[in-house]
Coordinates of C-alpha atoms in Angstrom, one line a residue:
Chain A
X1 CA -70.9 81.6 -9.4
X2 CA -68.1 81.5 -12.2
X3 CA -66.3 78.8 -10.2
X4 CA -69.9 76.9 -10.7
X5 CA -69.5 77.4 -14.2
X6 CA -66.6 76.6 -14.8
X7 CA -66.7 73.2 -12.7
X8 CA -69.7 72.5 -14.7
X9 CA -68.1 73.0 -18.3
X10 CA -65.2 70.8 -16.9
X11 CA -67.4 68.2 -15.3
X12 CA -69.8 68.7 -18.6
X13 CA -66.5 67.7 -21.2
X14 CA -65.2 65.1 -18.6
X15 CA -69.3 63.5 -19.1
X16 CA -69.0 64.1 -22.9
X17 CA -65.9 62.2 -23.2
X18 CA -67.3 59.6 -21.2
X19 CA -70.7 59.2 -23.4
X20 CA -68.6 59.5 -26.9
X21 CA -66.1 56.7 -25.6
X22 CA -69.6 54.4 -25.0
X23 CA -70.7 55.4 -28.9
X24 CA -69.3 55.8 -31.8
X25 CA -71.7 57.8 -34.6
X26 CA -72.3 54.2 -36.1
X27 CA -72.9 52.7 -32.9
X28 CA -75.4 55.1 -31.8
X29 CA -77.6 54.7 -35.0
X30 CA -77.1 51.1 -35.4
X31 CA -77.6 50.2 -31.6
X32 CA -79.3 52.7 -29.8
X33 CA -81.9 54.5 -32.2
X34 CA -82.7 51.4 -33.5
X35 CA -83.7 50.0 -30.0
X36 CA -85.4 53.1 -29.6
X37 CA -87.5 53.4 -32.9
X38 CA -88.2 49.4 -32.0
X39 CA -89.3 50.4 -28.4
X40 CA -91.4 53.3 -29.6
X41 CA -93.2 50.7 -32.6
X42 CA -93.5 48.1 -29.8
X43 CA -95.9 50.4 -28.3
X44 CA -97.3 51.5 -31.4
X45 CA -98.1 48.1 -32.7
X46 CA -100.5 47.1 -29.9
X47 CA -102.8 50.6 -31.2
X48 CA -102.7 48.9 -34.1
X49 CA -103.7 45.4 -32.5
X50 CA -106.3 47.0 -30.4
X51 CA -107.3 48.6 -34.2
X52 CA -107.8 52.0 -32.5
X53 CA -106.2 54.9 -34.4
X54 CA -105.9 57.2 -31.5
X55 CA -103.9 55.0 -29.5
X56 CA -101.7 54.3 -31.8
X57 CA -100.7 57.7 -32.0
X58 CA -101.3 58.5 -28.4
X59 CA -98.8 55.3 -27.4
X60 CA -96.4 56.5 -30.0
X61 CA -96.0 59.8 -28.8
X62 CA -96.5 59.1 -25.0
X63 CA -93.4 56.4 -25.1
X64 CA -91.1 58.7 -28.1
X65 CA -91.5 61.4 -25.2
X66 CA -90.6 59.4 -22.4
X67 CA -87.4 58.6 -23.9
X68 CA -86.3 62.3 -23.6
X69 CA -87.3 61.5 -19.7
X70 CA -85.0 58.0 -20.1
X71 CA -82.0 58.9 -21.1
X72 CA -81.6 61.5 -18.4
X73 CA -82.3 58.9 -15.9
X74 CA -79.3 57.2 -16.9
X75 CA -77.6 60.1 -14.6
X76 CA -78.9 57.2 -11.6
X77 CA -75.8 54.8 -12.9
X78 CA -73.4 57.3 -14.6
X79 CA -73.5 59.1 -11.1
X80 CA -72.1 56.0 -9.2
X81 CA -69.5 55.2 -11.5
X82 CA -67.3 58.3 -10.2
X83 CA -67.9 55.9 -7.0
X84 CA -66.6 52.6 -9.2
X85 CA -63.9 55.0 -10.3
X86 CA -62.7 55.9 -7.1
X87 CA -62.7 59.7 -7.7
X88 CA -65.6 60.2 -5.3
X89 CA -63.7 60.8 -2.1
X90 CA -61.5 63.2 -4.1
X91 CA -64.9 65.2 -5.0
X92 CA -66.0 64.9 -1.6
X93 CA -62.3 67.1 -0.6
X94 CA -62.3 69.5 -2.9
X95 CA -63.4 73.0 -2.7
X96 CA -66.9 73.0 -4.9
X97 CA -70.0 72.1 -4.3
X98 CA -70.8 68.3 -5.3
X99 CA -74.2 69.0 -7.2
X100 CA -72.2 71.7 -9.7
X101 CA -70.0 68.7 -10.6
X102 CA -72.6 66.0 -10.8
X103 CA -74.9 68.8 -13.1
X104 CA -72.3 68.6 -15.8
X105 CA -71.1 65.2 -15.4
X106 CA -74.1 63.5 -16.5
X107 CA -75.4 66.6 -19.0
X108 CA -74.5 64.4 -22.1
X109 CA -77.9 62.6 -21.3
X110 CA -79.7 65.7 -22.8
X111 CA -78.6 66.1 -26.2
X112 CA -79.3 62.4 -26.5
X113 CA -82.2 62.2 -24.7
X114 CA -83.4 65.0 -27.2
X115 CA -82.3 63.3 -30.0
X116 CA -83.7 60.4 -29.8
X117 CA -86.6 61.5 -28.7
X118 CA -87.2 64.0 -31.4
X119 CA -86.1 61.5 -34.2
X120 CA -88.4 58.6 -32.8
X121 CA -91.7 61.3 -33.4
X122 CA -90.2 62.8 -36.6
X123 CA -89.5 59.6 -38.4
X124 CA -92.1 56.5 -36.5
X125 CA -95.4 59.7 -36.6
X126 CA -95.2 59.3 -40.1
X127 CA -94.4 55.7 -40.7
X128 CA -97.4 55.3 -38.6
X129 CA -99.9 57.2 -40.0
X130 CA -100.6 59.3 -37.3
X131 CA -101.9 62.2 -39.4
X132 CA -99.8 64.8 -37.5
X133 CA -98.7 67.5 -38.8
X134 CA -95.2 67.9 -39.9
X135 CA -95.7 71.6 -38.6
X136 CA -97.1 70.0 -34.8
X137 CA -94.1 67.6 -34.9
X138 CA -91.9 70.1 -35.1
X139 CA -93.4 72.2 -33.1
X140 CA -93.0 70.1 -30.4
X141 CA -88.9 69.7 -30.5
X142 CA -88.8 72.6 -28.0
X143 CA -91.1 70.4 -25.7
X144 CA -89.3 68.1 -25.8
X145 CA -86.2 69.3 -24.7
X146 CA -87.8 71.2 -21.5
X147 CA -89.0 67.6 -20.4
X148 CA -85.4 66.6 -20.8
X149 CA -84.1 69.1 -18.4
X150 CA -86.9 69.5 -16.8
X151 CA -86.6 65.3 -16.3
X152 CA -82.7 66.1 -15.5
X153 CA -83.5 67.8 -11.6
X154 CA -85.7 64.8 -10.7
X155 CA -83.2 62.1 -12.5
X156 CA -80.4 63.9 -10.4
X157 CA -82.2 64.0 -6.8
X158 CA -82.8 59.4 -7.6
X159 CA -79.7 59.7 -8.2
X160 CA -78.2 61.4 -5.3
X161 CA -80.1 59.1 -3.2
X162 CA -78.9 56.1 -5.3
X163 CA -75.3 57.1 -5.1
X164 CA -75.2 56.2 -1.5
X165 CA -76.3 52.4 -2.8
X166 CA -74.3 51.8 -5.1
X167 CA -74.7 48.0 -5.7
X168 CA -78.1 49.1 -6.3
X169 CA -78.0 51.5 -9.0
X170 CA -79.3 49.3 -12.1
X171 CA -82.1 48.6 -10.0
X172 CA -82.8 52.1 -9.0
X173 CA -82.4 53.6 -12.4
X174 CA -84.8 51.1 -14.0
X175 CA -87.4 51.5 -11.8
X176 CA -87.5 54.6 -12.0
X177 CA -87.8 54.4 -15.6
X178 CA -90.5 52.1 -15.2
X179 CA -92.7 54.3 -13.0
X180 CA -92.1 57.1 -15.0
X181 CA -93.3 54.7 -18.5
X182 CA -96.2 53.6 -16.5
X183 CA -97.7 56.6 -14.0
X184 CA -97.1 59.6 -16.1
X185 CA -99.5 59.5 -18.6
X186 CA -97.5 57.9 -21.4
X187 CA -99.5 54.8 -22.3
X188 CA -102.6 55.4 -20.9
X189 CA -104.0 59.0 -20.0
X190 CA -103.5 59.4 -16.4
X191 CA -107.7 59.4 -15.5
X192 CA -106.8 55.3 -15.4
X193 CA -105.2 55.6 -12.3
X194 CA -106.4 56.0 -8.8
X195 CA -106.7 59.9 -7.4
X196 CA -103.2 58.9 -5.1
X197 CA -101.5 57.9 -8.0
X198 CA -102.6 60.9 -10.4
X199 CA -102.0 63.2 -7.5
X200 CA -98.3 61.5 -6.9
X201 CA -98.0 61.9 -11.5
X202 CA -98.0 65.7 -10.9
X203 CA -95.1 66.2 -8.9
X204 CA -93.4 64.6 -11.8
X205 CA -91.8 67.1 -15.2
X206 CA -92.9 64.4 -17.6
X207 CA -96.0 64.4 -16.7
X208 CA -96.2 68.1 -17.8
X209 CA -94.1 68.0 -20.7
X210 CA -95.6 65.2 -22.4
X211 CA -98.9 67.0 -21.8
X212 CA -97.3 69.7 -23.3
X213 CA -96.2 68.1 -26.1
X214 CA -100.1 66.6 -26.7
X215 CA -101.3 70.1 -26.3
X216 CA -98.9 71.5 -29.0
X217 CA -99.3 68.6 -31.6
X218 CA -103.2 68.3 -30.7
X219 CA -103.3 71.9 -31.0
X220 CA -105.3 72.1 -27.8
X221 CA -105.4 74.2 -24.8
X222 CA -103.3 73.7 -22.2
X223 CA -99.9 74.0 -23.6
X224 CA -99.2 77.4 -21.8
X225 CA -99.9 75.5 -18.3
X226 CA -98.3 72.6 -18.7
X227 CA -95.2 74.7 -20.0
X228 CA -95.3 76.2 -16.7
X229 CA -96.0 72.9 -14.4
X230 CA -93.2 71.5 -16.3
X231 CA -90.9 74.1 -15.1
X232 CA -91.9 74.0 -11.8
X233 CA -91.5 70.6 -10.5
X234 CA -88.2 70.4 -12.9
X235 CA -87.2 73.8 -10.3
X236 CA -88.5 72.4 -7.3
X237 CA -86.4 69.0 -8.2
X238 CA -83.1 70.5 -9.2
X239 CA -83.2 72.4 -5.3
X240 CA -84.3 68.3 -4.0
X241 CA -81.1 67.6 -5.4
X242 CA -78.4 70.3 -4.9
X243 CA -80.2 69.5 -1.2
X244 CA -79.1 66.0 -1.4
X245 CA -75.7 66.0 -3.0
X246 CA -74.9 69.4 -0.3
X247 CA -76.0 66.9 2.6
X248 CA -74.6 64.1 1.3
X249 CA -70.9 65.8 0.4
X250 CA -71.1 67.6 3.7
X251 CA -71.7 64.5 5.9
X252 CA -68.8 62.4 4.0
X253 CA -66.4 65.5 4.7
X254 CA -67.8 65.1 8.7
X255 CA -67.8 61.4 8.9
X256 CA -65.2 60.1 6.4
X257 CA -67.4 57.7 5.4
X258 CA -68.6 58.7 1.8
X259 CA -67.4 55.5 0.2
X260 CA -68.8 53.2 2.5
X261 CA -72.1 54.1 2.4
X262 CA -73.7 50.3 0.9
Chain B
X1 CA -73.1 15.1 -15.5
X2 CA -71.7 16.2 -12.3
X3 CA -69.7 18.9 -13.9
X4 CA -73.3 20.5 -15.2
X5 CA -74.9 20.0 -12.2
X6 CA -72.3 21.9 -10.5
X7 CA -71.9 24.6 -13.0
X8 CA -75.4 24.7 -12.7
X9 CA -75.4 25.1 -8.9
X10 CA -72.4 27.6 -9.0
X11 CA -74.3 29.9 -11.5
X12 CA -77.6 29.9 -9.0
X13 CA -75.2 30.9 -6.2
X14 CA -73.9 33.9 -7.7
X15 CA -77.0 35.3 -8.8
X16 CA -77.2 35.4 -4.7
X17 CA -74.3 37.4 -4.2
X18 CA -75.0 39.8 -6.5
X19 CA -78.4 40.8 -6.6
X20 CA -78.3 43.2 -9.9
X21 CA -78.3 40.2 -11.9
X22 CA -81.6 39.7 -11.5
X23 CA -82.4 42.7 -12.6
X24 CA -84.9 41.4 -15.1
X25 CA -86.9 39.9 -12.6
X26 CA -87.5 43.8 -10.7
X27 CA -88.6 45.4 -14.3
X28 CA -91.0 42.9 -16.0
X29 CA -93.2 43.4 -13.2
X30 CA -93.2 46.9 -14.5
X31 CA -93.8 45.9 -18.1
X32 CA -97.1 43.7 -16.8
X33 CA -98.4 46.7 -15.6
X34 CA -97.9 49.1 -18.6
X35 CA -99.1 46.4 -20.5
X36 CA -102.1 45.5 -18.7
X37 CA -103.5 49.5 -18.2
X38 CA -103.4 49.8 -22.2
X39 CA -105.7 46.6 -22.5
X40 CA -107.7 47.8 -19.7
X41 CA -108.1 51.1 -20.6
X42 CA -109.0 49.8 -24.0
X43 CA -111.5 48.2 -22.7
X44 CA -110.5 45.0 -24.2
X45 CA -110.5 42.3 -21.2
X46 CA -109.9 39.5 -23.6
X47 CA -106.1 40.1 -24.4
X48 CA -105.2 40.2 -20.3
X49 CA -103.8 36.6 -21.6
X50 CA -101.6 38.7 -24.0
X51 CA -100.4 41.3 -21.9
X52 CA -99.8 38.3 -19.0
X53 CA -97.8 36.3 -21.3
X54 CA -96.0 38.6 -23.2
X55 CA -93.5 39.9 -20.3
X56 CA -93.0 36.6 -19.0
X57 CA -91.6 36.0 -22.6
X58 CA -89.5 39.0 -22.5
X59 CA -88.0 38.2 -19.5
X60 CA -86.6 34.7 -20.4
X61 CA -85.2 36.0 -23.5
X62 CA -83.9 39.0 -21.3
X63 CA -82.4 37.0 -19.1
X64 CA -80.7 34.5 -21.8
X65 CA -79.6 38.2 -23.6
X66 CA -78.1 39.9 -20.5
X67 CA -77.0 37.2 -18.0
X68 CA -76.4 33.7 -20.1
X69 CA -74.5 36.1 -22.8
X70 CA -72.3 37.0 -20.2
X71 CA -71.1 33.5 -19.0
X72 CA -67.9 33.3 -20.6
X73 CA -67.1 36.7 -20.2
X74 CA -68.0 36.5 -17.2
X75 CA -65.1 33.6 -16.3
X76 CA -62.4 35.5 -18.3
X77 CA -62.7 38.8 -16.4
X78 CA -62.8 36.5 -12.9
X79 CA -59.7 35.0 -14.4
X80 CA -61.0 31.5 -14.0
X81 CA -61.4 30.9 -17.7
X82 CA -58.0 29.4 -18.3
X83 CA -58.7 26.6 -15.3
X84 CA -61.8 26.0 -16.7
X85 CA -60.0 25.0 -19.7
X86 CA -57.3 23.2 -17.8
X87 CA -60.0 20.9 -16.2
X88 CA -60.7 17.7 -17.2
X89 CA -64.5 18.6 -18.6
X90 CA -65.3 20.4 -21.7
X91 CA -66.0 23.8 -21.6
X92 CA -69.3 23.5 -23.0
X93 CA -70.5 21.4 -20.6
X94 CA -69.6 24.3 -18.0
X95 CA -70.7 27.0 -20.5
X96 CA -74.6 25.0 -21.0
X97 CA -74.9 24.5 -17.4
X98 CA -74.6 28.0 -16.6
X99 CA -76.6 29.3 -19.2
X100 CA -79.5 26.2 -18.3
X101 CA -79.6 28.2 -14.8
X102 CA -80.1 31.3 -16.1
X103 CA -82.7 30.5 -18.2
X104 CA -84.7 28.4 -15.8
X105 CA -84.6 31.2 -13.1
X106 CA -85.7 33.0 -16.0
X107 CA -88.4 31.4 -15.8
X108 CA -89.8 33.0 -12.3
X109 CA -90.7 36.2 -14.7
X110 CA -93.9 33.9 -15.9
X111 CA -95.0 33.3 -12.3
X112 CA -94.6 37.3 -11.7
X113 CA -96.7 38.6 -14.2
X114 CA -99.1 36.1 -13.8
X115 CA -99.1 37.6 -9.7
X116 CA -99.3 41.1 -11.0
X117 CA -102.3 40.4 -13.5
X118 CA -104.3 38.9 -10.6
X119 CA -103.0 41.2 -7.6
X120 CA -103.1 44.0 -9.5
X121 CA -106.0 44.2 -11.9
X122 CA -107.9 41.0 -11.0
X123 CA -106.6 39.3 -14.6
X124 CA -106.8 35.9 -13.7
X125 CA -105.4 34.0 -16.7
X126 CA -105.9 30.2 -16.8
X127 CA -104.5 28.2 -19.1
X128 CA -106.9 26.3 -21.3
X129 CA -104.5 23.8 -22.5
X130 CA -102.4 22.9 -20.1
X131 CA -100.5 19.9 -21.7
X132 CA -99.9 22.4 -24.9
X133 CA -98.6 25.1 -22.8
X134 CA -95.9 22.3 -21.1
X135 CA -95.1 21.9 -24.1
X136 CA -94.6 25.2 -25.8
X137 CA -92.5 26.1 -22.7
X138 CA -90.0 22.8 -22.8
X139 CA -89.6 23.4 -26.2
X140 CA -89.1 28.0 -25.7
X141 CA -86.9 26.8 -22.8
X142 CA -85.0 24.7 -25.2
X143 CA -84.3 27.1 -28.2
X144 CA -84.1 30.0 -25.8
X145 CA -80.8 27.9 -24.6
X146 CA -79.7 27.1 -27.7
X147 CA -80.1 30.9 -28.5
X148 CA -78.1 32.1 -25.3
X149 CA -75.2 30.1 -26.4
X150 CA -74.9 31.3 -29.6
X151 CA -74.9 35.0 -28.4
X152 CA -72.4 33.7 -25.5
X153 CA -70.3 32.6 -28.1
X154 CA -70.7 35.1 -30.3
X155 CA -69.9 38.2 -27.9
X156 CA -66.4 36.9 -26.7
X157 CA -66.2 36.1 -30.5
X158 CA -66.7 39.2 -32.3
X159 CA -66.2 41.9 -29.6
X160 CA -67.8 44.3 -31.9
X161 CA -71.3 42.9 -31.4
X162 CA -71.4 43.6 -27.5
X163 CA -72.2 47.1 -28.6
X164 CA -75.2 45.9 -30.1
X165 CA -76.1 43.2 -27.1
X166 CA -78.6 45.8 -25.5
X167 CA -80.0 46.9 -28.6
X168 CA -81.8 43.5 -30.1
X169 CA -84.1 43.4 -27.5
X170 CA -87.1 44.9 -28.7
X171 CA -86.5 44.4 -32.4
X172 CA -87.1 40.7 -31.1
X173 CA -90.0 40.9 -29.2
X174 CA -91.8 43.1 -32.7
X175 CA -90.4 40.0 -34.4
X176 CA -91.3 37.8 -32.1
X177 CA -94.6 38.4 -31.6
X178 CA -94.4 38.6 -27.9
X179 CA -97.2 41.0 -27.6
X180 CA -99.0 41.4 -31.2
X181 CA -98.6 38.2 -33.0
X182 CA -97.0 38.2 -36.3
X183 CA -100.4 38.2 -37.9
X184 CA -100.8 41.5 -36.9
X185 CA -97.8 43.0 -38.0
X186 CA -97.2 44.3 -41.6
X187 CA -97.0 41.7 -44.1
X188 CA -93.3 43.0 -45.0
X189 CA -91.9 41.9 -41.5
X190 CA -93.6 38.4 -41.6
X191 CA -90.5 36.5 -43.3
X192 CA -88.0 37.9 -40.8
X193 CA -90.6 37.3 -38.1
X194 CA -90.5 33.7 -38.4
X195 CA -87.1 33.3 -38.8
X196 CA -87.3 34.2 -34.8
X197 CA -88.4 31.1 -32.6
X198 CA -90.4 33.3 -30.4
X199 CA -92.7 34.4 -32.9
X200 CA -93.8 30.4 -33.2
X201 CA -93.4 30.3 -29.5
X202 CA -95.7 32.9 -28.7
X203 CA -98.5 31.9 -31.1
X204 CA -98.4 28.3 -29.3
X205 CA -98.4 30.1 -25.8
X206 CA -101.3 32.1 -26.8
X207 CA -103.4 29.3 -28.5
X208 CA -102.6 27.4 -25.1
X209 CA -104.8 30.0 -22.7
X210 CA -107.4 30.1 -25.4
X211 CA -110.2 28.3 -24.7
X212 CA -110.4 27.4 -28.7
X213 CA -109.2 24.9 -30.3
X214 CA -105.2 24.3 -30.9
X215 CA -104.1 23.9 -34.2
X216 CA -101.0 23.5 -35.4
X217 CA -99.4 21.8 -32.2
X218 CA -97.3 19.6 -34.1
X219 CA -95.5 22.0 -36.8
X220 CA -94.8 24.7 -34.3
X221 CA -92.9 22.5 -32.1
X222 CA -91.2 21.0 -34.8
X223 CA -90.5 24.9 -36.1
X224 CA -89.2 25.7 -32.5
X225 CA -87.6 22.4 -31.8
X226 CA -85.7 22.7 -34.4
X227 CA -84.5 26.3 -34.8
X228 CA -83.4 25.5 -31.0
X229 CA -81.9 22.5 -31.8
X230 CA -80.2 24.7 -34.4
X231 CA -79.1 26.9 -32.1
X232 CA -77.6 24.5 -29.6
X233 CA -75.5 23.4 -32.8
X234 CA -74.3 26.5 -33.9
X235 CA -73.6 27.7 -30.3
X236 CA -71.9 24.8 -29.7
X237 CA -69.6 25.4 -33.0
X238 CA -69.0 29.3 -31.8
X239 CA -68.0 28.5 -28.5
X240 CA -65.6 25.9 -29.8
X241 CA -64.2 28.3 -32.2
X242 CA -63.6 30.9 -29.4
X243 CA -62.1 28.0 -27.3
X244 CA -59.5 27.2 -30.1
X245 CA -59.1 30.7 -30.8
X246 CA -57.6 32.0 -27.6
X247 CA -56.0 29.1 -27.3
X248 CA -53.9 29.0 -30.3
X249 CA -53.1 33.4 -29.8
X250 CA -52.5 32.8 -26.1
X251 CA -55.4 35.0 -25.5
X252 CA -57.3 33.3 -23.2
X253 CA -57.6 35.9 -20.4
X254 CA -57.3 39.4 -20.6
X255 CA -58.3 40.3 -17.4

């Protein structure tokens, strides 16, 4: 166990340096929140074309939460780069477990998952006129980082399977994206969809933690089961995925043919 | 002309051997549907046209942000940017046939989300004006080149403002009206929303599946006409900046 640590604090700084050599402080705000914040408004402005209050606010927090669920996915590409970088067959040799490595090597989505999704629903709830409490809204920062990691086991076990198609990560790590913004209750609440879709929603950590969020800035029951749902899946995901990246390092070692897997 | 036409042809075959490209073209789809379930779920039928239209929109300017801003870089990191300056045909000829290809496959985002309104939620949109909607699109198609070649240019230009390439996007379509028209923004964002093309675009697109009358044909063309024709200019001016730039520091690759 403390050789899993302490390939995950290495693999964790090796990710860190990786995400601050893609952003500068300036580049993060100027670029990346503000595409954010305009994502988020996006969203926002059509509660305010369909002149319906409660949308607004629903679509503003629905799509400031998915981000927290986003970001993480980017773990889909920045796990195929080690592939681009050629250090995958060296992973593949060495003496650890691949999923310890690829845990910390894509961590630096969380803080900035969290960030941006807590700084989209502090600043855009009240430029919006949502009527939330500043209380609720903060409230809810906790929330939001358990979708985050919670959102991190299932990001990880798309992109173990992804890693094996690497010419097809974009691709992978966008739709996924997509059907999270569209199936887990972030737009529209999740009684739009068909039973087989909803049913499908629930194996998924953001539908829980957004719903968890909801509950704690509605101030409605719920929160306590949704905490725990959220937890759950994120678990059961996290084991998806240590299952994957075991299988998938254990049948490179056997086969040699890790890097040749497109 | 030749030298378009096959700059043209050359950009078409590489989106084939490298699927990723068209990445745009896998997530509007996605968009459609997001869209569509809020006006559904709203219960508000009559803006189908709206949520239809407005990631066809995205996507062409999506695909002149992230592919026909990448032409020239694109040449310099294949190392074939110093023999397309070597040939006997201006670089911008090269540079606007690319960019004309991406754009016009661009174009295949309108056809999907008009598939996914009608396959997916029975939306069928028709298009009440057909000659206005030609229009609005020749003239979108026109400005959205002239827009692509300014950001071409500017990206090998000013290196710095790569970092900002995938964050304009949705700042645009707000501005832009894509999906709530400027009208129905705050009044505060109005004068920077029509300094974008797309927010005159949009409101032409719209007017065209409305079963109303159109009003206004003539000064929104000329509105988008001319910012593209703009466009065109000032691209043209960047790129030949960044051609005599490299030239004169011996830059011209760095690949």
């Amino acid at each position: 166990m403390r050789d899993a640590l302490r390939v995950l604090r290495w693999s964790a700084a090796c990710g860190w340096a990786d995400y601050r050599s893609s952003y500068s402080v300036r580049t993060w705000v100027g670029g990346w929140l503000l595409r954010v914040f305009a994502q988020v408004a996006f969203y926002a402005f059509i509660g305010r074309l369909l002149d319906d209050p409660a949308r607004t606010a629903y679509m503003l927090i629905g799509t400031a939460v998915w981000f927290a669920a986003l970001e993480v996915g980017f773990a889909c590409a920045s796990t195929a780069w080690e592939r681009r970088a050629g250090t995958l067959p060296l992973l593949v040799v060495a003496p650890t477990d691949l999923f310890w490595v690829y845990l910390g090597r894509n961590a630096q989505w969380l803080p900035s998952g969290i960030a941006t999704s807590t700084l989209s629903l502090l600043v855009l709830s009240p430029a919006f006129h949502t009527g939330v409490p500043p209380s609720r809204l903060l409230g809810a920062i906790p929330l939001l980082a358990l979708t985050a990691v919670t959102s991190y086991g299932l990001a990880l076990t798309v992109a173990a399977i992804a890693m094996r198609a690497f010419g097809a990560r974009n691709i992978a790590s966008n739709l996924y994206t997509g059907v999270l913004l569209v199936f887990c209750g972030v737009q529209v609440p999740l009684t739009f969809w068909p039973g087989w879709v909803r049913a499908l929603a629930q194996a998924v950590p953001l539908t829980h933690g957004l719903a968890a969020v909801r509950a704690q800035i509605a101030g409605t029951e719920g929160l306590t089961g949704a905490i725990g749902l959220a937890v759950l899946s994120g678990a059961a995901w996290f084991g998806i995925a240590w299952l994957i990246f075991h299988g998938a390092a254990e049948r490179g070692r056997r086969t040699g043919s890790i890097e040749f897997g497109d | 002309m030749r030298a378009l036409a096959a700059a043209f042809g050359m950009q078409l075959r590489s989106f084939r051997t490298d699927p990723q490209r068209l990445l745009v073209l896998v997530t509007m789809p996605m968009v459609t549907v997001a869209l569509l379930s809020i006006v559904r779920d709203a219960a508000r039928p009559g803006l189908d046209g709206y949520a239809v239209l407005a990631p066809a929109v995205m996507g062409l300017f999506q695909m002149a942000l992230n592919e026909a801003g990448e032409v020239i870089d694109q040449e310099r990191w294949a190392g074939t940017l110093e023999l397309t300056f070597a040939a006997p045909t201006a670089f911008l000829v090269l540079v606007a046939g690319r960019i004309a290809a991406v754009i016009l496959v661009g174009l295949v985002a309108f056809a999907e989300s008009w598939l996914v309104g009608v396959l997916g939620f029975g939306a069928v949109v028709r298009v009440a004006h057909p000659g206005v909607f030609v229009l609005a699109m020749a003239a979108t198609v026109l400005a959205t080149i002239g827009a692509a070649a300014v950001m071409a240019g500017t990206f090998v230009l000013a290196r710095s403002t790569r970092t900002y390439q995938n964050s304009i996007s949705y700042p645009i379509y707000i501005l832009g009206g894509v999906m709530v028209p400027v009208a129905a923004l705050p009044g505060w964002l109005h004068p920077a929303a029509r300094a974008v093309y797309l927010s005159w675009s949009t409101d032409l697109l719209r007017e065209a599946l409305d079963s109303g009358p159109v009003t206004g044909l003539g000064p929104h063309l000329a509105v988008i006409v001319g910012l593209g024709v703009a466009f065109l200019a000032a691209g043209g001016i960047v790129v030949s900046r960044f051609v005599h730039r490299v030239r004169v520091r011996g830059t011209v690759t760095h690949a």
